XYZ file of C-alpha atoms in Angstrom:
738
model
C 135.722 -97.517 -129.837
C 136.530 -96.215 -126.381
C 139.949 -97.865 -126.509
C 140.720 -96.494 -129.967
C 139.635 -92.993 -128.930
C 141.964 -93.107 -125.929
C 144.774 -94.341 -128.160
C 144.123 -91.527 -130.632
C 144.382 -88.939 -127.868
C 147.547 -90.595 -126.586
C 149.095 -90.242 -130.013
C 148.166 -86.547 -130.127
C 149.597 -85.873 -126.666
C 152.724 -87.797 -127.660
C 153.052 -85.558 -130.714
C 152.830 -82.489 -128.473
C 155.641 -83.755 -126.267
C 157.751 -84.502 -129.337
C 157.216 -80.923 -130.477
C 158.058 -79.609 -127.003
C 161.297 -81.601 -126.945
C 162.101 -80.520 -130.493
C 161.701 -76.846 -129.585
C 163.878 -77.315 -126.524
C 166.617 -79.003 -128.602
C 166.428 -76.167 -131.139
C 166.818 -73.571 -128.398
C 169.739 -75.508 -126.878
C 171.432 -75.721 -130.298
C 170.915 -71.997 -130.883
C 172.293 -71.248 -127.426
C 175.385 -73.371 -128.065
C 175.945 -71.633 -131.411
C 175.624 -68.186 -129.870
C 178.012 -69.042 -127.043
C 180.545 -70.445 -129.501
C 180.588 -67.323 -131.669
C 183.904 -65.506 -131.844
C 182.750 -61.904 -131.714
C 186.169 -60.384 -131.144
C 186.967 -57.825 -128.490
C 184.204 -55.298 -129.164
C 181.978 -54.567 -126.191
C 178.879 -54.149 -128.356
C 179.369 -57.455 -130.172
C 179.833 -59.313 -126.885
C 176.737 -57.626 -125.512
C 174.637 -58.743 -128.483
C 175.880 -62.292 -128.079
C 175.152 -62.358 -124.340
C 171.696 -60.860 -124.841
C 170.733 -63.523 -127.389
C 172.124 -66.172 -125.038
C 169.891 -64.913 -122.247
C 166.826 -65.084 -124.487
C 167.579 -68.701 -125.402
C 168.281 -69.576 -121.757
C 164.891 -68.163 -120.751
C 163.161 -70.114 -123.509
C 164.856 -73.372 -122.480
C 163.847 -72.836 -118.854
C 160.242 -72.161 -119.888
C 160.016 -75.333 -121.983
C 161.753 -77.429 -119.332
C 159.677 -76.201 -116.372
C 156.365 -76.998 -118.070
C 157.078 -80.605 -117.161
C 154.189 -83.038 -116.911
C 150.545 -82.554 -117.933
C 151.475 -80.413 -120.915
C 147.974 -80.805 -122.414
C 144.966 -81.294 -120.185
C 141.871 -80.444 -122.187
C 140.077 -80.332 -125.526
C 137.194 -78.186 -126.707
C 134.938 -79.371 -129.512
C 133.067 -76.751 -131.546
C 131.792 -76.102 -135.085
C 133.848 -74.233 -137.657
C 132.283 -71.668 -139.970
C 132.184 -74.250 -142.797
C 130.212 -76.662 -140.622
C 133.095 -79.012 -139.848
C 133.980 -80.080 -136.307
C 137.026 -78.392 -134.746
C 139.026 -79.733 -131.799
C 141.125 -77.193 -129.897
C 143.563 -78.600 -127.350
C 144.275 -76.618 -124.170
C 147.589 -76.739 -122.306
C 149.989 -75.018 -119.966
C 151.705 -73.177 -122.814
C 150.935 -72.611 -126.497
C 152.659 -74.684 -129.191
C 152.823 -74.440 -132.986
C 154.075 -77.059 -135.400
C 156.885 -76.535 -137.894
C 154.432 -74.790 -140.279
C 153.438 -72.359 -137.479
C 149.973 -73.909 -137.188
C 148.651 -73.866 -133.581
C 148.558 -77.382 -132.129
C 148.078 -76.426 -128.466
C 146.392 -73.317 -127.058
C 147.801 -71.593 -123.981
C 145.172 -71.809 -121.212
C 145.263 -68.010 -120.896
C 144.147 -67.112 -124.424
C 140.533 -65.912 -124.802
C 139.625 -68.936 -126.961
C 140.396 -71.217 -123.997
C 137.993 -69.527 -121.557
C 135.119 -71.827 -122.593
C 137.088 -74.786 -121.237
C 136.590 -73.352 -117.756
C 133.303 -71.469 -118.024
C 131.087 -73.342 -120.494
C 127.984 -75.110 -119.173
C 125.123 -76.937 -120.846
C 123.001 -73.834 -120.306
C 125.707 -71.460 -121.577
C 128.024 -73.484 -123.840
C 129.925 -70.425 -125.165
C 130.088 -72.000 -128.635
C 131.452 -75.322 -127.384
C 129.736 -78.635 -128.119
C 131.821 -80.694 -125.681
C 134.686 -80.455 -123.215
C 137.207 -83.261 -122.771
C 139.556 -83.674 -119.807
C 142.902 -85.331 -120.564
C 144.157 -86.942 -117.363
C 147.837 -87.889 -117.411
C 150.345 -89.685 -115.248
C 153.697 -88.129 -116.059
C 153.850 -87.823 -119.843
C 151.398 -90.660 -120.419
C 147.690 -90.033 -120.989
C 145.869 -92.286 -118.493
C 142.212 -91.603 -119.276
C 139.808 -89.148 -120.823
C 136.496 -87.751 -119.575
C 133.847 -85.943 -121.595
C 131.233 -83.355 -120.690
C 128.601 -82.860 -123.383
C 126.837 -79.566 -124.077
C 125.261 -80.544 -127.425
C 122.702 -83.413 -127.080
C 123.401 -84.448 -130.684
C 126.759 -85.795 -129.514
C 125.274 -88.108 -126.880
C 124.850 -90.976 -129.324
C 128.548 -91.139 -130.129
C 130.097 -94.292 -128.710
C 133.441 -92.620 -128.088
C 132.235 -90.729 -125.013
C 133.574 -91.527 -121.576
C 132.854 -90.792 -117.926
C 130.960 -87.526 -117.560
C 131.037 -85.219 -114.560
C 133.802 -83.882 -112.316
C 136.028 -86.921 -112.046
C 139.111 -84.922 -113.044
C 138.522 -82.334 -110.328
C 137.772 -84.868 -107.588
C 140.790 -86.956 -108.545
C 143.071 -83.948 -108.159
C 141.510 -83.022 -104.823
C 141.975 -86.519 -103.421
C 145.564 -86.841 -104.655
C 148.318 -87.247 -102.072
C 150.056 -83.982 -101.032
C 153.788 -83.614 -101.644
C 154.806 -80.616 -99.541
C 154.635 -78.404 -102.627
C 151.644 -76.705 -104.179
C 150.820 -77.788 -107.729
C 148.942 -75.744 -110.292
C 145.196 -76.251 -110.814
C 145.277 -75.188 -114.450
C 143.542 -78.402 -115.572
C 140.689 -78.083 -113.065
C 139.991 -74.349 -112.744
C 136.287 -73.910 -112.052
C 134.004 -71.258 -113.539
C 133.902 -68.912 -110.520
C 137.689 -69.140 -110.230
C 138.250 -68.542 -113.942
C 136.104 -65.400 -113.930
C 138.272 -63.935 -111.182
C 141.534 -65.026 -112.807
C 140.633 -63.250 -116.061
C 139.265 -60.034 -114.547
C 140.751 -56.623 -115.370
C 144.294 -55.703 -114.401
C 143.477 -52.204 -113.157
C 142.267 -51.345 -109.678
C 142.142 -53.299 -106.433
C 140.521 -56.737 -106.608
C 139.693 -58.374 -103.264
C 139.033 -62.119 -103.340
C 137.302 -63.223 -100.147
C 136.928 -66.920 -99.503
C 136.854 -69.395 -96.664
C 139.498 -72.090 -96.143
C 140.006 -74.484 -99.021
C 138.242 -72.372 -101.638
C 141.385 -72.019 -103.735
C 142.294 -68.397 -102.965
C 146.028 -68.956 -103.315
C 145.635 -70.985 -106.499
C 143.415 -68.280 -107.985
C 145.931 -65.589 -107.030
C 148.868 -67.417 -108.632
C 146.987 -68.291 -111.797
C 145.783 -64.695 -112.018
C 149.422 -63.554 -111.844
C 150.275 -65.942 -114.696
C 147.276 -64.752 -116.714
C 148.128 -61.064 -116.259
C 151.767 -61.638 -117.214
C 150.603 -63.345 -120.392
C 147.837 -60.881 -121.276
C 149.741 -57.692 -120.380
C 153.240 -58.801 -121.318
C 154.434 -55.454 -122.638
C 153.177 -53.522 -119.619
C 154.423 -55.927 -116.961
C 157.692 -57.068 -118.528
C 159.604 -54.015 -117.355
C 157.752 -53.354 -114.086
C 157.218 -56.930 -112.890
C 154.771 -58.590 -110.528
C 155.245 -58.932 -106.758
C 153.623 -61.797 -104.829
C 153.578 -61.322 -101.063
C 152.967 -64.343 -98.829
C 152.658 -64.790 -95.068
C 155.897 -66.706 -94.453
C 159.025 -68.174 -96.030
C 157.599 -71.694 -95.670
C 154.526 -70.578 -97.627
C 156.709 -69.133 -100.396
C 158.638 -72.397 -100.592
C 155.322 -74.234 -100.816
C 154.148 -72.225 -103.855
C 157.472 -71.516 -105.611
C 157.052 -74.117 -108.393
C 153.561 -73.102 -109.514
C 154.363 -70.153 -111.778
C 157.383 -71.772 -113.499
C 155.153 -74.770 -114.308
C 152.808 -72.314 -116.059
C 155.620 -70.817 -118.114
C 156.216 -67.748 -115.916
C 159.350 -67.034 -113.908
C 159.644 -63.217 -113.944
C 157.937 -62.746 -110.588
C 159.241 -61.616 -107.203
C 158.031 -63.836 -104.335
C 158.549 -62.342 -100.881
C 157.215 -62.364 -97.364
C 156.713 -59.023 -95.608
C 159.954 -59.721 -93.745
C 161.831 -59.682 -97.072
C 160.519 -56.398 -98.469
C 163.402 -54.211 -97.295
C 166.540 -55.029 -99.347
C 169.495 -55.923 -97.180
C 167.383 -57.080 -94.227
C 165.579 -60.417 -94.033
C 163.431 -60.520 -90.914
C 162.132 -63.865 -89.680
C 161.539 -63.067 -86.008
C 157.948 -62.250 -85.069
C 157.175 -59.773 -82.299
C 154.681 -60.664 -79.589
C 151.096 -59.766 -80.595
C 151.072 -56.678 -78.343
C 154.341 -55.318 -79.742
C 153.287 -56.087 -83.320
C 150.028 -54.246 -82.690
C 151.844 -51.071 -81.596
C 154.320 -51.199 -84.491
C 151.523 -51.805 -86.977
C 149.535 -48.656 -86.156
C 149.474 -45.817 -88.663
C 150.631 -43.477 -85.904
C 154.075 -45.089 -86.271
C 154.482 -43.191 -89.557
C 154.157 -39.923 -87.628
C 156.615 -41.161 -85.015
C 159.235 -42.004 -87.650
C 158.728 -38.578 -89.251
C 159.217 -36.827 -85.898
C 162.281 -38.957 -85.187
C 163.866 -37.929 -88.489
C 163.042 -34.249 -87.936
C 164.471 -34.317 -84.412
C 167.904 -35.282 -85.713
C 168.407 -31.721 -87.003
C 169.678 -29.695 -84.033
C 170.656 -26.053 -83.625
C 173.455 -25.753 -81.025
C 172.528 -24.086 -77.758
C 175.361 -21.574 -77.976
C 178.328 -20.417 -80.076
C 181.013 -22.982 -80.924
C 184.637 -22.472 -81.906
C 186.462 -24.372 -84.617
C 190.095 -24.339 -85.718
C 190.753 -23.790 -89.436
C 194.480 -23.979 -90.211
C 195.327 -22.194 -86.957
C 192.566 -19.605 -87.317
C 189.919 -19.773 -84.558
C 186.458 -19.276 -86.008
C 183.266 -18.645 -84.032
C 180.179 -20.545 -85.297
C 177.000 -18.800 -84.158
C 173.758 -20.805 -83.628
C 171.945 -18.472 -86.059
C 174.328 -19.487 -88.847
C 173.526 -23.188 -88.308
C 169.796 -22.467 -87.956
C 169.749 -20.523 -91.211
C 171.508 -23.374 -93.074
C 169.065 -25.902 -91.612
C 166.106 -23.758 -92.623
C 167.376 -23.426 -96.186
C 167.877 -27.210 -96.447
C 164.405 -27.944 -95.069
C 162.851 -25.555 -97.580
C 164.370 -27.615 -100.397
C 161.780 -30.327 -99.686
C 164.349 -33.071 -100.238
C 164.660 -36.239 -98.116
C 166.791 -35.975 -94.992
C 170.144 -37.204 -96.361
C 169.783 -35.286 -99.611
C 168.721 -32.135 -97.762
C 171.774 -32.575 -95.539
C 173.954 -31.933 -98.603
C 172.110 -28.618 -99.063
C 172.673 -27.856 -95.366
C 176.398 -28.562 -95.564
C 176.829 -26.475 -98.717
C 174.877 -23.581 -97.201
C 176.776 -23.766 -93.895
C 180.153 -23.943 -95.672
C 179.243 -20.913 -97.795
C 178.292 -18.904 -94.693
C 181.382 -20.022 -92.753
C 183.585 -19.142 -95.729
C 182.215 -15.581 -95.638
C 182.829 -15.365 -91.880
C 186.386 -16.652 -92.267
C 187.126 -14.277 -95.155
C 185.834 -11.279 -93.167
C 187.863 -12.348 -90.134
C 191.044 -12.699 -92.191
C 190.477 -9.256 -93.741
C 190.035 -7.817 -90.232
C 193.449 -9.314 -89.426
C 194.992 -7.387 -92.336
C 195.011 -10.158 -94.946
C 194.143 -9.441 -98.567
C 191.270 -11.771 -99.566
C 189.534 -11.632 -102.934
C 186.919 -13.821 -104.683
C 189.547 -16.183 -106.092
C 190.589 -17.103 -102.543
C 187.120 -18.142 -101.399
C 187.300 -21.618 -102.965
C 190.505 -22.380 -101.088
C 189.083 -21.087 -97.794
C 185.955 -23.197 -98.307
C 188.088 -26.312 -98.819
C 190.058 -25.481 -95.668
C 186.844 -25.343 -93.631
C 185.468 -28.507 -95.238
C 188.685 -30.361 -94.328
C 188.693 -29.102 -90.727
C 187.976 -31.855 -88.194
C 186.331 -29.275 -85.889
C 184.018 -28.110 -88.673
C 182.998 -31.688 -89.452
C 182.104 -32.270 -85.807
C 179.986 -29.110 -85.630
C 178.122 -29.842 -88.877
C 177.584 -33.526 -88.071
C 176.324 -32.607 -84.606
C 173.710 -30.402 -86.237
C 172.757 -32.801 -89.024
C 174.245 -36.305 -88.966
C 173.942 -38.683 -91.955
C 171.523 -41.489 -91.069
C 170.594 -44.961 -92.247
C 167.109 -46.394 -91.654
C 168.629 -49.188 -89.580
C 170.412 -46.820 -87.199
C 167.365 -44.585 -86.801
C 165.085 -47.475 -85.787
C 167.733 -49.061 -83.562
C 168.336 -45.756 -81.746
C 164.626 -45.035 -81.421
C 163.929 -48.292 -79.566
C 167.176 -48.279 -77.553
C 166.810 -44.724 -76.157
C 163.725 -44.517 -73.913
C 164.189 -40.790 -73.240
C 164.246 -39.939 -76.935
C 161.177 -42.111 -77.611
C 159.342 -40.462 -74.692
C 160.117 -36.982 -76.011
C 158.598 -37.929 -79.371
C 155.466 -39.608 -77.941
C 154.076 -37.382 -75.174
C 150.536 -38.704 -75.729
C 151.504 -42.400 -75.577
C 150.989 -44.611 -72.565
C 154.041 -45.722 -70.615
C 153.098 -49.342 -71.385
C 153.204 -48.802 -75.143
C 156.603 -47.131 -74.922
C 158.005 -49.929 -72.775
C 156.837 -52.515 -75.299
C 159.150 -50.991 -77.915
C 162.265 -50.767 -75.732
C 165.091 -53.122 -76.744
C 168.856 -53.263 -77.140
C 170.517 -51.900 -80.280
C 171.921 -55.349 -81.058
C 168.477 -56.982 -81.258
C 167.520 -58.531 -84.586
C 165.016 -56.691 -86.741
C 161.566 -58.265 -86.635
C 158.921 -58.652 -89.337
C 157.034 -55.711 -87.794
C 160.155 -53.543 -88.130
C 160.284 -53.845 -91.918
C 157.576 -51.205 -92.617
C 159.289 -48.886 -90.112
C 162.637 -49.270 -91.886
C 160.920 -48.605 -95.192
C 159.162 -45.537 -93.788
C 162.480 -44.227 -92.487
C 164.188 -44.905 -95.826
C 161.475 -42.945 -97.615
C 162.104 -39.916 -95.383
C 165.886 -40.236 -95.218
C 166.632 -40.939 -98.877
C 170.103 -41.688 -100.184
C 173.057 -39.365 -100.347
C 172.906 -37.996 -103.922
C 175.745 -38.438 -106.370
C 176.316 -35.923 -109.140
C 176.016 -38.273 -112.103
C 174.400 -36.050 -114.719
C 177.164 -36.919 -117.179
C 176.616 -40.629 -116.562
C 172.877 -40.227 -117.136
C 173.479 -38.454 -120.441
C 175.890 -41.156 -121.559
C 173.447 -43.907 -120.540
C 170.701 -42.277 -122.615
C 172.948 -42.062 -125.670
C 174.116 -45.628 -125.139
C 170.522 -46.861 -124.946
C 169.814 -45.242 -128.312
C 172.908 -46.913 -129.798
C 171.909 -50.267 -128.270
C 168.473 -50.194 -129.925
C 169.993 -49.337 -133.307
C 172.515 -52.175 -132.964
C 169.774 -54.558 -131.835
C 167.736 -53.804 -134.945
C 170.719 -54.675 -137.128
C 171.457 -57.842 -135.119
C 167.853 -59.055 -135.447
C 167.986 -58.549 -139.210
C 171.343 -60.347 -139.495
C 170.285 -63.365 -137.417
C 166.844 -63.715 -138.987
C 164.842 -63.766 -135.744
C 162.407 -60.986 -136.583
C 158.985 -61.465 -135.004
C 160.325 -63.448 -132.037
C 161.998 -60.544 -130.248
C 161.906 -56.784 -130.678
C 164.830 -54.384 -130.578
C 163.833 -52.850 -127.230
C 163.759 -56.280 -125.576
C 167.093 -57.301 -127.066
C 168.742 -54.003 -126.153
C 167.608 -54.414 -122.556
C 169.654 -57.587 -122.355
C 172.949 -56.159 -123.600
C 175.317 -57.316 -120.890
C 177.777 -54.462 -120.993
C 175.189 -51.729 -120.443
C 172.055 -53.305 -118.944
C 171.393 -53.636 -115.245
C 172.629 -56.998 -114.032
C 170.039 -59.722 -113.604
C 166.457 -60.231 -114.661
C 163.623 -57.808 -114.020
C 162.646 -59.867 -110.976
C 166.195 -59.839 -109.582
C 166.585 -56.094 -110.062
C 163.152 -55.398 -108.575
C 163.860 -57.514 -105.492
C 167.060 -55.557 -104.811
C 165.573 -52.083 -105.332
C 163.531 -50.613 -102.485
C 162.091 -47.910 -104.729
C 160.928 -50.289 -107.475
C 157.317 -49.682 -108.573
C 155.682 -52.993 -109.533
C 153.066 -53.171 -112.269
C 150.879 -55.478 -110.167
C 150.992 -56.834 -106.625
C 149.362 -60.027 -105.362
C 148.890 -60.277 -101.586
C 147.972 -63.623 -100.019
C 146.599 -64.043 -96.477
C 146.031 -60.304 -96.687
C 143.743 -60.213 -93.655
C 146.858 -60.359 -91.432
C 148.497 -57.164 -92.642
C 148.809 -54.151 -90.376
C 148.146 -50.582 -91.563
C 151.897 -49.930 -91.701
C 152.430 -53.028 -93.855
C 149.720 -51.843 -96.259
C 151.453 -48.465 -96.356
C 154.694 -50.182 -97.388
C 152.917 -52.138 -100.150
C 151.351 -48.962 -101.514
C 154.854 -47.577 -102.058
C 155.734 -50.772 -103.963
C 152.571 -50.450 -106.073
C 151.760 -46.754 -106.509
C 149.490 -47.528 -109.498
C 147.191 -49.357 -107.037
C 146.911 -52.458 -109.224
C 146.422 -55.193 -106.619
C 144.972 -58.674 -106.268
C 144.258 -59.190 -102.580
C 143.141 -62.598 -101.325
C 142.220 -63.661 -97.837
C 139.566 -64.470 -95.286
C 138.695 -61.995 -92.560
C 137.606 -64.876 -90.295
C 141.173 -66.250 -90.346
C 142.760 -62.998 -89.138
C 144.870 -63.917 -86.119
C 147.155 -60.864 -85.836
C 146.289 -58.400 -83.081
C 146.542 -55.511 -85.544
C 144.376 -57.181 -88.215
C 141.172 -55.475 -89.349
C 137.650 -56.865 -89.008
C 136.438 -55.676 -92.437
C 138.077 -55.298 -95.831
C 136.930 -51.664 -95.983
C 138.870 -50.931 -92.830
C 141.881 -53.061 -93.838
C 142.238 -51.297 -97.182
C 141.992 -47.760 -95.800
C 145.730 -47.089 -96.421
C 145.199 -48.046 -100.094
C 141.846 -46.468 -100.893
C 141.878 -43.444 -98.574
C 138.520 -41.758 -98.061
C 137.113 -42.256 -101.542
C 133.949 -44.205 -102.195
C 134.420 -47.975 -102.320
C 133.309 -48.324 -105.928
C 135.984 -45.882 -107.048
C 138.810 -47.852 -105.558
C 138.129 -51.561 -105.169
C 135.874 -54.426 -106.080
C 135.156 -57.668 -104.263
C 134.682 -61.253 -105.446
C 133.815 -64.283 -103.326
C 134.812 -67.931 -103.624
C 132.063 -70.151 -102.254
C 133.161 -73.744 -102.920
C 135.550 -75.517 -100.543
C 137.730 -77.818 -102.633
C 140.285 -78.783 -99.990
C 138.529 -79.461 -96.697
C 136.292 -82.529 -96.277
C 132.754 -81.580 -95.292
C 132.884 -83.001 -91.747
C 136.093 -81.087 -90.935
C 134.770 -77.881 -92.526
C 131.543 -78.151 -90.510
C 133.447 -78.587 -87.234
C 135.736 -75.659 -87.996
C 132.838 -73.375 -88.893
C 130.954 -74.404 -85.745
C 133.951 -73.514 -83.577
C 134.464 -70.209 -85.416
C 130.826 -69.167 -85.080
C 130.889 -70.012 -81.361
C 133.758 -67.518 -81.021
C 131.967 -64.820 -83.081
C 134.304 -65.005 -86.062
C 132.861 -63.578 -89.332
C 132.832 -66.892 -91.217
C 132.373 -66.916 -94.993
C 130.128 -69.913 -95.601
C 131.255 -72.366 -98.279
C 130.139 -75.734 -99.598
C 132.583 -78.660 -99.465
C 132.586 -80.849 -102.546
C 133.539 -84.097 -100.803
C 133.726 -86.069 -97.561
C 136.602 -87.963 -96.003
C 136.558 -91.585 -94.881
C 138.340 -90.532 -91.679
C 136.338 -89.195 -88.701
C 137.652 -86.379 -86.518
C 139.326 -87.959 -83.490
C 140.787 -86.916 -80.142
C 143.577 -88.838 -78.373
C 145.566 -88.212 -75.167
C 149.033 -87.493 -76.559
C 150.788 -86.218 -79.662
C 152.727 -89.416 -80.432
C 149.538 -91.478 -80.670
C 147.913 -88.745 -82.741
C 150.798 -88.747 -85.234
C 150.550 -92.536 -85.563
C 146.916 -92.124 -86.561
C 147.791 -89.331 -88.974
C 150.459 -91.463 -90.666
C 147.843 -94.117 -91.497
C 146.928 -91.733 -94.324
C 149.502 -91.743 -97.118
C 151.099 -88.368 -97.783
C 152.120 -85.475 -95.570
C 151.202 -84.711 -91.976
C 151.449 -81.495 -89.967
C 151.597 -81.150 -86.202
C 150.335 -77.699 -85.185
C 150.733 -76.241 -81.705
C 151.415 -72.997 -79.842
C 154.895 -71.623 -80.475
C 156.158 -72.481 -76.997
C 155.627 -76.209 -77.586
C 157.225 -76.550 -81.021
C 160.829 -77.370 -80.069
C 159.909 -79.985 -77.463
C 157.314 -81.571 -79.760
C 159.759 -81.713 -82.656
C 162.379 -83.428 -80.441
C 159.864 -85.910 -79.003
C 158.453 -86.871 -82.389
C 161.918 -87.153 -83.944
C 162.778 -89.786 -81.308
C 159.551 -91.725 -81.923
C 159.587 -91.425 -85.720
C 163.287 -91.246 -86.743
C 163.943 -89.859 -90.213
C 160.325 -88.839 -90.747
C 160.125 -85.465 -88.919
C 161.309 -82.232 -90.522
C 163.892 -80.033 -88.826
C 161.798 -76.876 -89.010
C 158.692 -75.199 -90.402
C 160.401 -74.649 -93.743
C 161.143 -78.361 -94.186
C 157.936 -79.174 -96.063
C 159.442 -82.149 -97.901
C 159.405 -84.272 -94.742
C 156.634 -86.713 -93.957
C 155.853 -84.889 -90.692
C 156.197 -81.109 -90.264
C 155.910 -79.412 -86.860
C 154.837 -75.773 -87.067
C 152.985 -72.949 -85.346
C 149.608 -71.590 -86.343
C 151.033 -68.546 -88.141
C 153.408 -70.719 -90.174
C 150.514 -73.004 -91.215
C 148.693 -70.245 -93.072
C 148.114 -71.053 -96.732
C 149.537 -74.590 -96.484
C 147.742 -77.911 -96.831
C 148.517 -81.453 -95.707
C 146.880 -84.860 -96.015
C 146.585 -85.100 -92.222
C 146.802 -82.574 -89.409
C 147.362 -83.101 -85.689
C 146.394 -80.166 -83.462
C 148.044 -80.296 -80.051
C 146.038 -78.772 -77.169
C 143.492 -76.726 -79.171
C 142.374 -74.886 -76.027
C 145.937 -73.582 -75.561
C 145.876 -72.208 -79.118
C 142.620 -70.347 -78.414
C 143.997 -68.954 -75.160
C 147.386 -67.944 -76.551
C 146.228 -64.626 -77.970
C 143.274 -62.308 -78.360
C 142.557 -63.901 -81.741
C 143.428 -67.448 -80.780
C 140.114 -68.792 -82.093
C 141.020 -67.552 -85.577
C 144.402 -69.294 -85.289
C 142.638 -72.566 -84.388
C 140.244 -72.073 -87.311
C 143.255 -71.833 -89.624
C 144.828 -74.968 -88.136
C 141.621 -77.011 -88.384
C 141.207 -76.245 -92.087
C 144.658 -77.361 -93.275
C 143.940 -81.132 -93.790
C 142.638 -82.676 -96.991
C 141.865 -86.052 -95.376
C 142.212 -86.470 -91.604
C 142.086 -84.250 -88.480
C 143.228 -85.465 -85.050
C 143.243 -83.537 -81.763
C 145.910 -84.381 -79.149
C 145.962 -83.404 -75.471
C 142.431 -82.055 -75.882
C 141.500 -82.222 -72.221
C 139.166 -79.259 -72.700
C 137.740 -78.601 -76.135
C 137.057 -74.990 -77.126
C 133.476 -73.805 -77.524
C 131.766 -75.018 -80.673
C 133.559 -78.388 -80.719
C-alpha cells in the first residue's frame, strides 16, 4: 500500500510537470508566431507586437525558472458534500486544459494551512503531506495527521519533521535556495503579514531572517500585484557577494520584477565597493552630515565682493554686487533645488543686466525700444565675460563634484564645520581622484536631492506623451479583442509594454536606473548595520514607509550601528509613538546553526555584553568545535565535510591567506569574496554577513575581536555561518566566553 501510494503521487507530480512543459511550449509557440508576424511599417502595430512578445517572454522565464520541486505538499480536508479533497501546494499555480486548478500557488490563502496547521489548530485540514523530490522525481512522502480517524489508514508514512531536517542537513552549494517547502508556522505568519507600515523581524543567527524576507517579497508581489507592478520592490543587502548568494531565490518562486542592490549600488552611475575605516564610516554616517551637505550647497552661491566689468559686443558694462545679490535672492525664494533655482538666477540676472545695458546705450545716444531688448539679452547671454561672472556667483554642480570638493578642500570643510573637532575633519580629507566609498553613497544622494537636475522645457512633450498613452490603451483594447487573450492581460498592462512609447526595460530595470524612483515596498537585510544617513537614503526610496526590516542587533559590527531598533529606525519613524509607525516580530528557532556551535557563539557574545536574542537550535552536528595551529590544517579538517567551506579573517590577512591556501589546495580556492561557487571561499567578517557554509574556519579570532570597537559582534557573525563544522586556526588566545 505504501509503495502504491508513493507511485500514485509520482504519477500526479509527473502530470504537473507535463502540464508545466505544455504551458511553456504553448508560450514559446505564441512567441514565435508573434515575432513572425508581418505588421508592416506602422509604429503602433510594431509596438503591439513587441509588447505581446515581452509578455510571452516573461511567461516563459517564469515557467522555466520554477525548475525542480514544482510541487512539495498536499493538504487533505473535507468538502462540503462530505467527500475528501486533496489540494496540492507548489511554487506556482497551475490549471489543466479545462482551467481546473491542479496546483495551488503557495501564496494563496487556501495554502496557509500547509504551513500553520497543527493538531491543536488544524485550520480545516485533516492531514498534511510533504512531497520530497530529487530533481523532477518524487523520492518519498511524509504525512502529518491532524484527524485521528486517519491514523488507521495503511498508506501513511513517516510522521514528523523529516522534510525540514533533511533540507537543513543538505550540502550547501554557494547559492541560497528557497525554503518554500519547509516554511514553519512562525515564519509563515510573518511572511503573510500586512503590506503597510514598517515590519521589523528580529532574530538570531540561523533563524531564517533572510529566507523570510525573500519569501515575504514574493508573497507581497503576488498578493498586491496591481499595486506593486508599477512601483516595484527593492531588496537591499549588505554586500555584492550576499546579493549573488540570494539572486536565484525569487526567480525560483516565479518572481523576477525585483531590484536587488547593496547600499553601494543605490546611487545610479556610481557603484561603490570600497569600505571606509570604521572611524571614517562613523563620521559619514551621522545625521549631521545632512546639514553639512546642505551648508555646502548653499555656500556655492556667492555675491561678488565688488563691482565687475564685462564686455558685451564692445560695450563695457558694470555689474554691481547688489544686482547679483538680488538675482540670487529671487532664485532662493523660488524654493527650487540648486540647479533648477540657478536657471531662475540666470534669467533674473540677465533681465537686470539687459535693463542696465539698455539704459547705458540710451545714455550714449542710441535709440532703444522694447523690441530691441530680446537682442540685447541674447548679446549678454553670449558674452564670455557675462558667463564667467554668473558662473562665479552660481556654478552648475553635480553631486559627485560637490562631495569630491568638500573632502579635498580642508579650508572649505573647516568653514562649514566650526563646531567639529579637528580629528573628525581630518578623517574626511582625501584627494579628488579617490574612489567613492559605500559611506559616500548617502552623501551623494543627499547632494542630488538638494541640487536637482537642470530642468528642460518639455511641456509639449508631456502633453504628447499623455495623448499617446490614451491612444495606446485604446489600441491595446482592440488588440486584446483581436487576439483573443482577454482575461490574461489588461489594456493598461499591454499599453505599458508598447516598445515605441514605453520606457525601455522592465519596471525593475527602470527603477534601478532612476534615483528618484519611489518603491512600493523595501526589504532591508542585515539592517542593524545601517547608519542614520543610509536610513535617510532608504526613506527617499520608500516615502510610503512600507518596509520589511530584518536583522539582529547583536550582530551589529559597524561603528555607526545602533544598539536598539527604536534608535536605528529614528530616521524612518521620527518622534511618533512606536505603535503608530512600526511593529516587531521575533524568530526564535535556529534552523542553520548546530546547537553546540550556537551555544559557543552565544557564550562568547554574552561575555562581551552583546544583546543576544536567544534561540533554540533544532539539531546537533557530529563535528566538535576544534582549534588547530594554522589555517592550512584547519582547512583540511573543514574539507572533510562535503560541501562548501569559508575561511574568515580580518581584512588585512585576506590576500596572504588566499595566496597560501591556493598553493596548498590548487583549483579549490575562490579568487575573491564574490566567488561563492568555489569549494573554499576566503572573506572578511563584513562580507560573511547573511551567508552560510557547510564548514567555517576562523583565523585568529582574538584579532577579529580586537580589530574594531565592535569586533566581538563580527566574531559572533563569523561563528554562526557554518551548518556543520567550526574550526579555529591560530587561536593562541581565545576571546572571553570561549
